[in-house]
mmCIF file of C-alpha atoms and ligand atoms in Angstrom:
data_model
loop_
_atom_site.group_PDB
_atom_site.id
_atom_site.type_symbol
_atom_site.label_atom_id
_atom_site.label_comp_id
_atom_site.label_asym_id
_atom_site.label_seq_id
_atom_site.Cartn_x
_atom_site.Cartn_y
_atom_site.Cartn_z
ATOM 1 C CA MET H 83 -20.460 77.889 329.026
ATOM 2 C CA SER H 84 -23.216 80.412 328.403
ATOM 3 C CA GLU H 85 -26.863 79.278 328.317
ATOM 4 C CA GLU H 86 -27.049 79.946 324.531
ATOM 5 C CA LEU H 87 -24.124 77.615 323.910
ATOM 6 C CA ASN H 88 -25.488 74.728 325.949
ATOM 7 C CA PHE H 89 -26.671 72.275 323.327
ATOM 8 C CA LEU H 90 -27.793 69.644 325.823
ATOM 9 C CA PRO H 91 -31.420 70.121 326.853
ATOM 10 C CA SER H 92 -32.922 68.249 329.792
ATOM 11 C CA LEU H 93 -35.171 65.513 328.447
ATOM 12 C CA THR H 94 -38.701 64.422 329.335
ATOM 13 C CA GLY H 95 -41.298 62.610 327.249
ATOM 14 C CA SER H 96 -44.079 60.110 326.990
ATOM 15 C CA PHE H 97 -44.442 56.357 326.467
ATOM 16 C CA ALA H 98 -47.890 55.407 325.170
ATOM 17 C CA LYS H 99 -49.552 53.447 322.379
ATOM 18 C CA PRO H 100 -51.182 54.921 320.384
ATOM 19 C CA ALA H 101 -49.300 58.193 320.710
ATOM 20 C CA ALA H 102 -50.147 60.246 317.639
ATOM 21 C CA GLU H 103 -53.412 61.699 318.985
ATOM 22 C CA ASN H 104 -51.941 62.696 322.360
ATOM 23 C CA PRO H 105 -51.465 66.484 322.440
ATOM 24 C CA THR H 106 -49.383 66.598 325.640
ATOM 25 C CA VAL H 107 -46.136 67.287 323.772
ATOM 26 C CA GLU H 108 -47.533 70.537 322.340
ATOM 27 C CA MET H 109 -48.861 71.643 325.717
ATOM 28 C CA VAL H 110 -45.669 70.895 327.649
ATOM 29 C CA GLU H 111 -43.303 72.370 325.068
ATOM 30 C CA ALA H 112 -45.421 75.564 324.949
ATOM 31 C CA ALA H 113 -44.767 75.912 328.698
ATOM 32 C CA TYR H 114 -41.048 75.149 328.321
ATOM 33 C CA ARG H 115 -40.739 77.823 325.606
ATOM 34 C CA HIS H 116 -42.776 80.398 327.522
ATOM 35 C CA HIS H 117 -40.614 80.014 330.622
ATOM 36 C CA GLY H 118 -37.312 79.842 328.711
ATOM 37 C CA LEU H 119 -36.645 76.326 330.016
ATOM 38 C CA HIS H 120 -33.918 74.475 328.101
ATOM 39 C CA TRP H 121 -36.016 71.324 328.201
ATOM 40 C CA ARG H 122 -37.611 69.043 325.620
ATOM 41 C CA TYR H 123 -40.575 66.624 325.699
ATOM 42 C CA ILE H 124 -40.413 63.706 323.284
ATOM 43 C CA ASN H 125 -43.627 61.911 322.371
ATOM 44 C CA THR H 126 -42.900 58.253 321.602
ATOM 45 C CA GLU H 127 -45.058 55.278 320.686
ATOM 46 C CA VAL H 128 -44.131 52.502 323.111
ATOM 47 C CA GLY H 129 -46.366 49.662 324.262
ATOM 48 C CA PRO H 130 -45.866 47.090 327.036
ATOM 49 C CA GLU H 131 -43.655 44.868 324.837
ATOM 50 C CA ASN H 132 -40.948 47.552 324.657
ATOM 51 C CA LEU H 133 -41.611 49.444 327.870
ATOM 52 C CA GLY H 134 -38.757 47.864 329.881
ATOM 53 C CA ALA H 135 -36.259 48.778 327.177
ATOM 54 C CA ALA H 136 -37.722 52.280 326.862
ATOM 55 C CA VAL H 137 -37.395 52.923 330.617
ATOM 56 C CA ALA H 138 -33.817 51.579 330.533
ATOM 57 C CA GLY H 139 -33.163 53.959 327.618
ATOM 58 C CA ALA H 140 -34.601 56.891 329.562
ATOM 59 C CA ARG H 141 -32.284 56.010 332.455
ATOM 60 C CA ALA H 142 -29.288 55.702 330.128
ATOM 61 C CA MET H 143 -30.046 59.088 328.544
ATOM 62 C CA ASN H 144 -30.570 60.653 331.965
ATOM 63 C CA TRP H 145 -34.151 61.759 331.267
ATOM 64 C CA ALA H 146 -35.584 63.838 334.105
ATOM 65 C CA GLY H 147 -38.854 61.926 333.847
ATOM 66 C CA PHE H 148 -41.685 60.865 331.577
ATOM 67 C CA ASN H 149 -45.415 60.410 331.354
ATOM 68 C CA CYS H 150 -47.021 57.021 330.836
ATOM 69 C CA SER H 151 -50.375 56.745 329.203
ATOM 70 C CA LEU H 152 -52.448 53.856 327.892
ATOM 71 C CA PRO H 153 -51.621 50.954 328.101
ATOM 72 C CA ASN H 154 -48.553 51.424 330.313
ATOM 73 C CA LYS H 155 -49.780 52.954 333.561
ATOM 74 C CA ILE H 156 -49.708 49.751 335.613
ATOM 75 C CA GLU H 157 -47.124 47.916 333.532
ATOM 76 C CA VAL H 158 -44.478 50.586 334.171
ATOM 77 C CA ILE H 159 -44.425 49.949 337.943
ATOM 78 C CA GLN H 160 -42.197 46.866 337.574
ATOM 79 C CA TYR H 161 -39.495 48.911 335.813
ATOM 80 C CA ILE H 162 -39.165 51.810 338.276
ATOM 81 C CA ASP H 163 -37.741 52.154 341.775
ATOM 82 C CA GLY H 164 -40.632 53.351 343.951
ATOM 83 C CA LEU H 165 -44.057 54.993 344.135
ATOM 84 C CA GLY H 166 -45.363 58.279 345.522
ATOM 85 C CA GLU H 167 -48.273 58.159 347.966
ATOM 86 C CA SER H 168 -51.301 58.544 345.707
ATOM 87 C CA ALA H 169 -49.782 56.359 342.962
ATOM 88 C CA GLU H 170 -49.426 53.670 345.630
ATOM 89 C CA VAL H 171 -53.123 53.908 346.614
ATOM 90 C CA ILE H 172 -54.345 54.230 343.021
ATOM 91 C CA GLY H 173 -52.091 51.400 341.815
ATOM 92 C CA ALA H 174 -51.173 53.241 338.608
ATOM 93 C CA VAL H 175 -48.512 55.691 337.465
ATOM 94 C CA ASN H 176 -48.864 58.376 334.813
ATOM 95 C CA CYS H 177 -45.809 60.476 335.664
ATOM 96 C CA VAL H 178 -42.328 59.193 336.472
ATOM 97 C CA VAL H 179 -39.850 61.524 338.132
ATOM 98 C CA ARG H 180 -36.084 61.074 338.480
ATOM 99 C CA ARG H 181 -35.102 61.831 342.073
ATOM 100 C CA GLU H 182 -31.344 61.424 342.648
ATOM 101 C CA ASP H 183 -30.687 58.162 340.801
ATOM 102 C CA GLU H 184 -34.132 56.696 341.286
ATOM 103 C CA LEU H 185 -37.201 56.746 339.057
ATOM 104 C CA ILE H 186 -40.284 57.334 341.215
ATOM 105 C CA GLY H 187 -43.849 56.865 339.940
ATOM 106 C CA GLU H 188 -46.452 59.517 340.682
ATOM 107 C CA ASN H 189 -50.055 59.887 339.622
ATOM 108 C CA THR H 190 -51.127 63.348 338.537
ATOM 109 C CA ASP H 191 -54.388 62.411 336.733
ATOM 110 C CA GLY H 192 -56.600 62.656 339.795
ATOM 111 C CA LYS H 193 -54.809 65.723 341.143
ATOM 112 C CA GLY H 194 -55.308 67.499 337.813
ATOM 113 C CA PHE H 195 -58.999 66.663 337.836
ATOM 114 C CA LEU H 196 -59.413 67.785 341.437
ATOM 115 C CA LYS H 197 -57.772 71.137 340.750
ATOM 116 C CA SER H 198 -60.235 71.748 337.883
ATOM 117 C CA LEU H 199 -63.184 70.591 339.976
ATOM 118 C CA ARG H 200 -62.270 72.891 342.845
ATOM 119 C CA GLU H 201 -62.490 75.847 340.453
ATOM 120 C CA VAL H 202 -66.266 75.276 340.324
ATOM 121 C CA VAL H 203 -67.177 73.271 343.448
ATOM 122 C CA ASP H 204 -65.595 72.089 346.692
ATOM 123 C CA PRO H 205 -65.985 68.283 346.746
ATOM 124 C CA THR H 206 -66.156 68.168 350.563
ATOM 125 C CA GLY H 207 -69.448 66.576 351.630
ATOM 126 C CA LYS H 208 -70.593 66.091 348.029
ATOM 127 C CA ARG H 209 -72.242 63.148 346.272
ATOM 128 C CA VAL H 210 -70.381 62.033 343.174
ATOM 129 C CA MET H 211 -71.492 59.712 340.383
ATOM 130 C CA MET H 212 -68.831 58.499 337.959
ATOM 131 C CA PHE H 213 -68.981 56.488 334.737
ATOM 132 C CA GLY H 214 -65.922 54.262 334.298
ATOM 133 C CA ALA H 215 -63.552 52.236 336.424
ATOM 134 C CA GLY H 216 -60.310 52.295 334.420
ATOM 135 C CA GLY H 217 -57.070 54.116 335.186
ATOM 136 C CA ALA H 218 -58.494 57.652 334.987
ATOM 137 C CA ALA H 219 -61.529 56.690 337.091
ATOM 138 C CA ARG H 220 -59.356 55.102 339.775
ATOM 139 C CA ALA H 221 -57.191 58.212 340.006
ATOM 140 C CA ILE H 222 -60.180 60.571 340.113
ATOM 141 C CA GLY H 223 -62.143 58.394 342.536
ATOM 142 C CA VAL H 224 -59.274 58.221 345.024
ATOM 143 C CA GLU H 225 -58.469 61.949 344.897
ATOM 144 C CA VAL H 226 -62.110 63.055 345.097
ATOM 145 C CA ALA H 227 -62.625 60.720 348.065
ATOM 146 C CA LEU H 228 -59.450 61.936 349.799
ATOM 147 C CA ALA H 229 -60.713 65.486 349.209
ATOM 148 C CA GLY H 230 -63.828 64.732 351.277
ATOM 149 C CA ALA H 231 -66.610 63.580 348.922
ATOM 150 C CA THR H 232 -68.962 61.550 351.107
ATOM 151 C CA ASN H 233 -70.665 59.294 348.549
ATOM 152 C CA ILE H 234 -69.292 57.949 345.284
ATOM 153 C CA THR H 235 -71.336 55.800 342.920
ATOM 154 C CA ILE H 236 -69.312 53.968 340.280
ATOM 155 C CA VAL H 237 -71.196 52.989 337.127
ATOM 156 C CA ASN H 238 -69.276 50.705 334.792
ATOM 157 C CA ARG H 239 -69.926 48.307 331.934
ATOM 158 C CA SER H 240 -67.823 45.467 333.368
ATOM 159 C CA PRO H 241 -68.692 44.682 336.983
ATOM 160 C CA GLY H 242 -65.229 43.304 337.822
ATOM 161 C CA ARG H 243 -63.374 46.594 337.439
ATOM 162 C CA GLY H 244 -66.253 48.586 338.949
ATOM 163 C CA GLU H 245 -66.444 46.438 342.076
ATOM 164 C CA GLU H 246 -62.674 46.515 342.450
ATOM 165 C CA LEU H 247 -62.673 50.323 342.448
ATOM 166 C CA VAL H 248 -65.541 50.447 344.936
ATOM 167 C CA ALA H 249 -63.652 48.067 347.258
ATOM 168 C CA LEU H 250 -60.526 50.239 346.966
ATOM 169 C CA LEU H 251 -62.463 53.410 347.849
ATOM 170 C CA ASN H 252 -64.272 51.806 350.783
ATOM 171 C CA ASP H 253 -61.039 50.288 352.028
ATOM 172 C CA LYS H 254 -58.611 53.174 351.661
ATOM 173 C CA THR H 255 -60.741 56.313 352.031
ATOM 174 C CA GLN H 256 -63.547 57.692 354.219
ATOM 175 C CA ALA H 257 -66.006 57.920 351.318
ATOM 176 C CA LYS H 258 -68.939 55.532 351.021
ATOM 177 C CA ALA H 259 -68.720 53.928 347.582
ATOM 178 C CA ALA H 260 -71.274 51.774 345.749
ATOM 179 C CA PHE H 261 -71.298 50.019 342.377
ATOM 180 C CA GLU H 262 -74.075 50.001 339.782
ATOM 181 C CA LYS H 263 -73.800 48.001 336.604
ATOM 182 C CA TRP H 264 -74.205 50.104 333.469
ATOM 183 C CA ASP H 265 -77.081 48.532 331.574
ATOM 184 C CA GLY H 266 -79.007 50.706 329.114
ATOM 185 C CA ASP H 267 -79.581 54.430 329.638
ATOM 186 C CA TYR H 268 -78.465 55.348 333.158
ATOM 187 C CA SER H 269 -80.533 57.796 335.211
ATOM 188 C CA VAL H 270 -78.559 59.986 337.599
ATOM 189 C CA ALA H 271 -80.183 59.983 341.063
ATOM 190 C CA ASP H 272 -81.654 63.142 342.583
ATOM 191 C CA GLY H 273 -79.214 64.702 345.019
ATOM 192 C CA VAL H 274 -76.063 63.890 343.055
ATOM 193 C CA ASP H 275 -73.809 66.971 342.964
ATOM 194 C CA VAL H 276 -71.100 65.949 340.507
ATOM 195 C CA VAL H 277 -71.405 63.685 337.444
ATOM 196 C CA ILE H 278 -68.154 62.540 335.838
ATOM 197 C CA ASN H 279 -67.431 60.726 332.598
ATOM 198 C CA ALA H 280 -64.157 58.877 333.181
ATOM 199 C CA THR H 281 -64.630 56.425 330.303
ATOM 200 C CA SER H 282 -63.016 56.841 326.901
ATOM 201 C CA ILE H 283 -66.411 57.406 325.211
ATOM 202 C CA GLY H 284 -66.198 60.480 322.975
ATOM 203 C CA LEU H 285 -62.427 60.379 322.452
ATOM 204 C CA TYR H 286 -61.177 61.173 318.942
ATOM 205 C CA PRO H 287 -61.846 59.646 316.439
ATOM 206 C CA ASP H 288 -65.118 58.413 317.986
ATOM 207 C CA ILE H 289 -66.342 61.962 318.488
ATOM 208 C CA ASP H 290 -70.045 61.351 317.801
ATOM 209 C CA ALA H 291 -70.319 58.738 320.552
ATOM 210 C CA ARG H 292 -72.744 59.397 323.400
ATOM 211 C CA LEU H 293 -72.888 57.886 326.880
ATOM 212 C CA ALA H 294 -75.891 55.681 327.553
ATOM 213 C CA LEU H 295 -77.430 58.307 329.820
ATOM 214 C CA ASN H 296 -80.952 59.562 330.424
ATOM 215 C CA LEU H 297 -80.314 63.274 329.812
ATOM 216 C CA ASP H 298 -83.568 64.182 331.549
ATOM 217 C CA SER H 299 -81.982 63.024 334.806
ATOM 218 C CA LEU H 300 -79.413 65.860 334.611
ATOM 219 C CA SER H 301 -80.475 68.972 336.482
ATOM 220 C CA ALA H 302 -79.105 72.520 336.495
ATOM 221 C CA ASP H 303 -77.648 72.238 339.991
ATOM 222 C CA MET H 304 -75.263 69.440 338.921
ATOM 223 C CA VAL H 305 -71.654 69.843 337.828
ATOM 224 C CA VAL H 306 -70.927 67.644 334.807
ATOM 225 C CA ALA H 307 -67.279 66.853 334.073
ATOM 226 C CA ASP H 308 -65.740 64.981 331.163
ATOM 227 C CA VAL H 309 -62.176 63.629 331.078
ATOM 228 C CA ILE H 310 -62.010 63.584 327.276
ATOM 229 C CA PRO H 311 -59.448 66.180 326.160
ATOM 230 C CA ASN H 312 -59.726 65.617 322.401
ATOM 231 C CA PRO H 313 -62.165 66.994 321.376
ATOM 232 C CA PRO H 314 -62.891 69.077 324.496
ATOM 233 C CA ARG H 315 -66.495 69.826 323.545
ATOM 234 C CA THR H 316 -67.885 66.306 323.743
ATOM 235 C CA ASN H 317 -71.542 65.484 323.283
ATOM 236 C CA LEU H 318 -71.804 65.098 327.069
ATOM 237 C CA ILE H 319 -70.484 68.631 327.621
ATOM 238 C CA LYS H 320 -72.892 70.039 325.009
ATOM 239 C CA ASP H 321 -75.902 68.072 326.327
ATOM 240 C CA ALA H 322 -75.180 69.110 329.928
ATOM 241 C CA GLU H 323 -74.853 72.766 328.925
ATOM 242 C CA VAL H 324 -78.271 72.634 327.279
ATOM 243 C CA ARG H 325 -79.679 71.461 330.631
ATOM 244 C CA GLY H 326 -78.028 74.353 332.449
ATOM 245 C CA CYS H 327 -75.377 72.305 334.290
ATOM 246 C CA LYS H 328 -71.965 73.724 335.107
ATOM 247 C CA VAL H 329 -69.505 71.870 332.890
ATOM 248 C CA LEU H 330 -65.820 70.992 333.079
ATOM 249 C CA ASP H 331 -64.003 69.754 329.987
ATOM 250 C CA GLY H 332 -60.998 67.417 329.836
ATOM 251 C CA LEU H 333 -58.576 70.196 328.886
ATOM 252 C CA GLY H 334 -58.617 71.601 332.417
ATOM 253 C CA MET H 335 -57.606 68.230 333.838
ATOM 254 C CA LEU H 336 -54.896 67.822 331.205
ATOM 255 C CA VAL H 337 -53.462 71.289 331.838
ATOM 256 C CA ASN H 338 -53.525 70.877 335.613
ATOM 257 C CA GLN H 339 -51.827 67.495 335.564
ATOM 258 C CA GLY H 340 -49.261 69.012 333.191
ATOM 259 C CA ILE H 341 -48.530 71.778 335.696
ATOM 260 C CA THR H 342 -47.978 69.192 338.441
ATOM 261 C CA GLY H 343 -45.762 66.980 336.252
ATOM 262 C CA ILE H 344 -43.596 69.872 335.040
ATOM 263 C CA LYS H 345 -43.197 71.073 338.626
ATOM 264 C CA TYR H 346 -42.028 67.575 339.621
ATOM 265 C CA TRP H 347 -39.484 67.480 336.763
ATOM 266 C CA THR H 348 -38.185 71.049 336.606
ATOM 267 C CA GLY H 349 -39.118 72.602 339.959
ATOM 268 C CA VAL H 350 -40.857 75.445 338.068
ATOM 269 C CA THR H 351 -44.576 76.238 338.422
ATOM 270 C CA VAL H 352 -45.577 76.997 334.854
ATOM 271 C CA ASP H 353 -48.405 79.165 333.542
ATOM 272 C CA GLY H 354 -51.450 76.977 332.833
ATOM 273 C CA GLY H 355 -52.969 79.658 330.598
ATOM 274 C CA VAL H 356 -50.146 79.240 328.067
ATOM 275 C CA MET H 357 -50.783 75.504 327.917
ATOM 276 C CA ARG H 358 -54.563 75.841 327.635
ATOM 277 C CA THR H 359 -54.191 78.412 324.848
ATOM 278 C CA ARG H 360 -51.935 76.049 322.869
ATOM 279 C CA LEU H 361 -54.452 73.209 323.240
ATOM 280 C CA GLU H 362 -57.332 75.468 322.221
ATOM 281 C CA GLU H 363 -55.422 76.538 319.113
ATOM 282 C CA LEU H 364 -54.909 72.884 318.211
ATOM 283 C CA PHE H 365 -58.510 71.861 318.800
ATOM 284 C CA ASP H 366 -60.080 75.055 317.542
ATOM 285 C CA ALA H 367 -61.963 75.105 320.860
HETATM 286 P P1 NDP N 264 -59.034 52.577 330.603
HETATM 287 O O1 NDP N 264 -58.905 51.747 329.390
HETATM 288 O O2 NDP N 264 -58.238 52.202 331.821
HETATM 289 O O3 NDP N 264 -60.579 52.606 331.052
HETATM 290 C C1 NDP N 264 -61.579 52.870 330.119
HETATM 291 C C2 NDP N 264 -62.923 52.952 330.813
HETATM 292 O O4 NDP N 264 -63.891 53.303 329.817
HETATM 293 C C3 NDP N 264 -63.393 51.646 331.433
HETATM 294 O O5 NDP N 264 -64.174 51.922 332.558
HETATM 295 C C4 NDP N 264 -64.247 51.055 330.311
HETATM 296 O O6 NDP N 264 -65.227 50.161 330.770
HETATM 297 C C5 NDP N 264 -64.912 52.295 329.779
HETATM 298 N N1 NDP N 264 -65.375 52.170 328.401
HETATM 299 C C6 NDP N 264 -64.632 52.264 327.271
HETATM 300 N N2 NDP N 264 -65.418 52.124 326.189
HETATM 301 C C7 NDP N 264 -66.690 51.962 326.644
HETATM 302 C C8 NDP N 264 -67.954 51.775 326.012
HETATM 303 N N3 NDP N 264 -68.071 51.743 324.688
HETATM 304 N N4 NDP N 264 -69.050 51.653 326.789
HETATM 305 C C9 NDP N 264 -68.941 51.694 328.141
HETATM 306 N N5 NDP N 264 -67.771 51.856 328.798
HETATM 307 C C10 NDP N 264 -66.660 51.989 328.052
HETATM 308 O O7 NDP N 264 -58.733 54.070 330.178
HETATM 309 P P2 NDP N 264 -58.303 55.312 331.097
HETATM 310 O O8 NDP N 264 -59.107 55.273 332.344
HETATM 311 O O9 NDP N 264 -56.835 55.384 331.235
HETATM 312 O O10 NDP N 264 -58.734 56.538 330.195
HETATM 313 C C11 NDP N 264 -60.095 56.856 330.001
HETATM 314 C C12 NDP N 264 -60.185 58.177 329.279
HETATM 315 O O11 NDP N 264 -59.675 59.201 330.124
HETATM 316 C C13 NDP N 264 -59.394 58.256 327.988
HETATM 317 O O12 NDP N 264 -60.251 58.696 326.966
HETATM 318 C C14 NDP N 264 -58.325 59.306 328.233
HETATM 319 O O13 NDP N 264 -58.127 60.111 327.102
HETATM 320 C C15 NDP N 264 -58.959 60.121 329.338
HETATM 321 N N6 NDP N 264 -57.953 60.753 330.187
HETATM 322 C C16 NDP N 264 -57.924 62.114 330.232
HETATM 323 C C17 NDP N 264 -56.999 62.762 330.973
HETATM 324 C C18 NDP N 264 -56.979 64.247 330.984
HETATM 325 O O14 NDP N 264 -56.020 64.808 331.520
HETATM 326 N N7 NDP N 264 -57.992 64.925 330.462
HETATM 327 C C19 NDP N 264 -56.001 62.030 331.775
HETATM 328 C C20 NDP N 264 -56.142 60.594 331.694
HETATM 329 C C21 NDP N 264 -57.081 59.995 330.914
HETATM 330 P P3 NDP N 264 -64.889 48.597 330.989
HETATM 331 O O15 NDP N 264 -64.191 48.504 332.326
HETATM 332 O O16 NDP N 264 -66.220 47.958 330.993
HETATM 333 O O17 NDP N 264 -64.024 48.170 329.849
#
């Protein structure tokens, strides 16, 4: 049968709730089209109550894999067959890959962030300060620590999650991690090299939100990174630019984790520029 007459694409997709504001489908399908891959990515709204059935459905339909986003990244682990190395350390899965007959959970969030970060600074020996202690923060914290950051300060609203992440970093990596409770406007300490927002503050539709942060504590020698992909130009990115910092938006992380996920599923290393361009068109960035 010729390629043109094969009406059965390989399937991938996403299980998340909410799902309508997640642009990943547009980014991934732009890469599939560009590379002539007979693949599809189906964005679905699935929460924990239907996740077991959705994973069983993906197995039944022979999906090659899927992404999991909020609130499914931990929940999904009980429905799959094993974990890759960093997903095991992080304790969360955002990308499931079919290998033979097994569904294996990987975590590409932190890897995507690290790839973007390395484009502007090598984290080896650096001091990192990160807002947030949720799924994205755990993934970023672990990867940045494994990449050689020496000090990581976690600043979070709820102490429980923050202290848990600090314990994980101190336990499983060489980095020295410390927790500070986020109370009022936070001042970044002198000597910090990389400041990261890994909270959901600024995510559409709450686009006017600002972190409780003393902007005067940002200096021009700091790299300021935001995980928020939609909109990419958050208030934090704009405020940091005004202070002369190097900035990294959430699109870079999204594109880079997309490249890793598509490579896992299809074996093809896709062009990140095509994906970034599609996202920029969508967000008018
Ligand atoms: P979680 O729900 O696991 O964690 C959310 C974090 O944000 C927690 O630390 C939470 O603090 C904090 N937070 C939320 N609202 C507030 C607030 N009003 N004030 C202070 N802290 C707040 O979410 P994820 O970690 O999975 O995702 C976080 C963000 O990362 C999302 O916006 C998502 O879009 C983005 N992301 C981006 C990716 C990319 O590729 N660019 C990839 C993955 C995620 P607390 O513990 O106190 O509740």
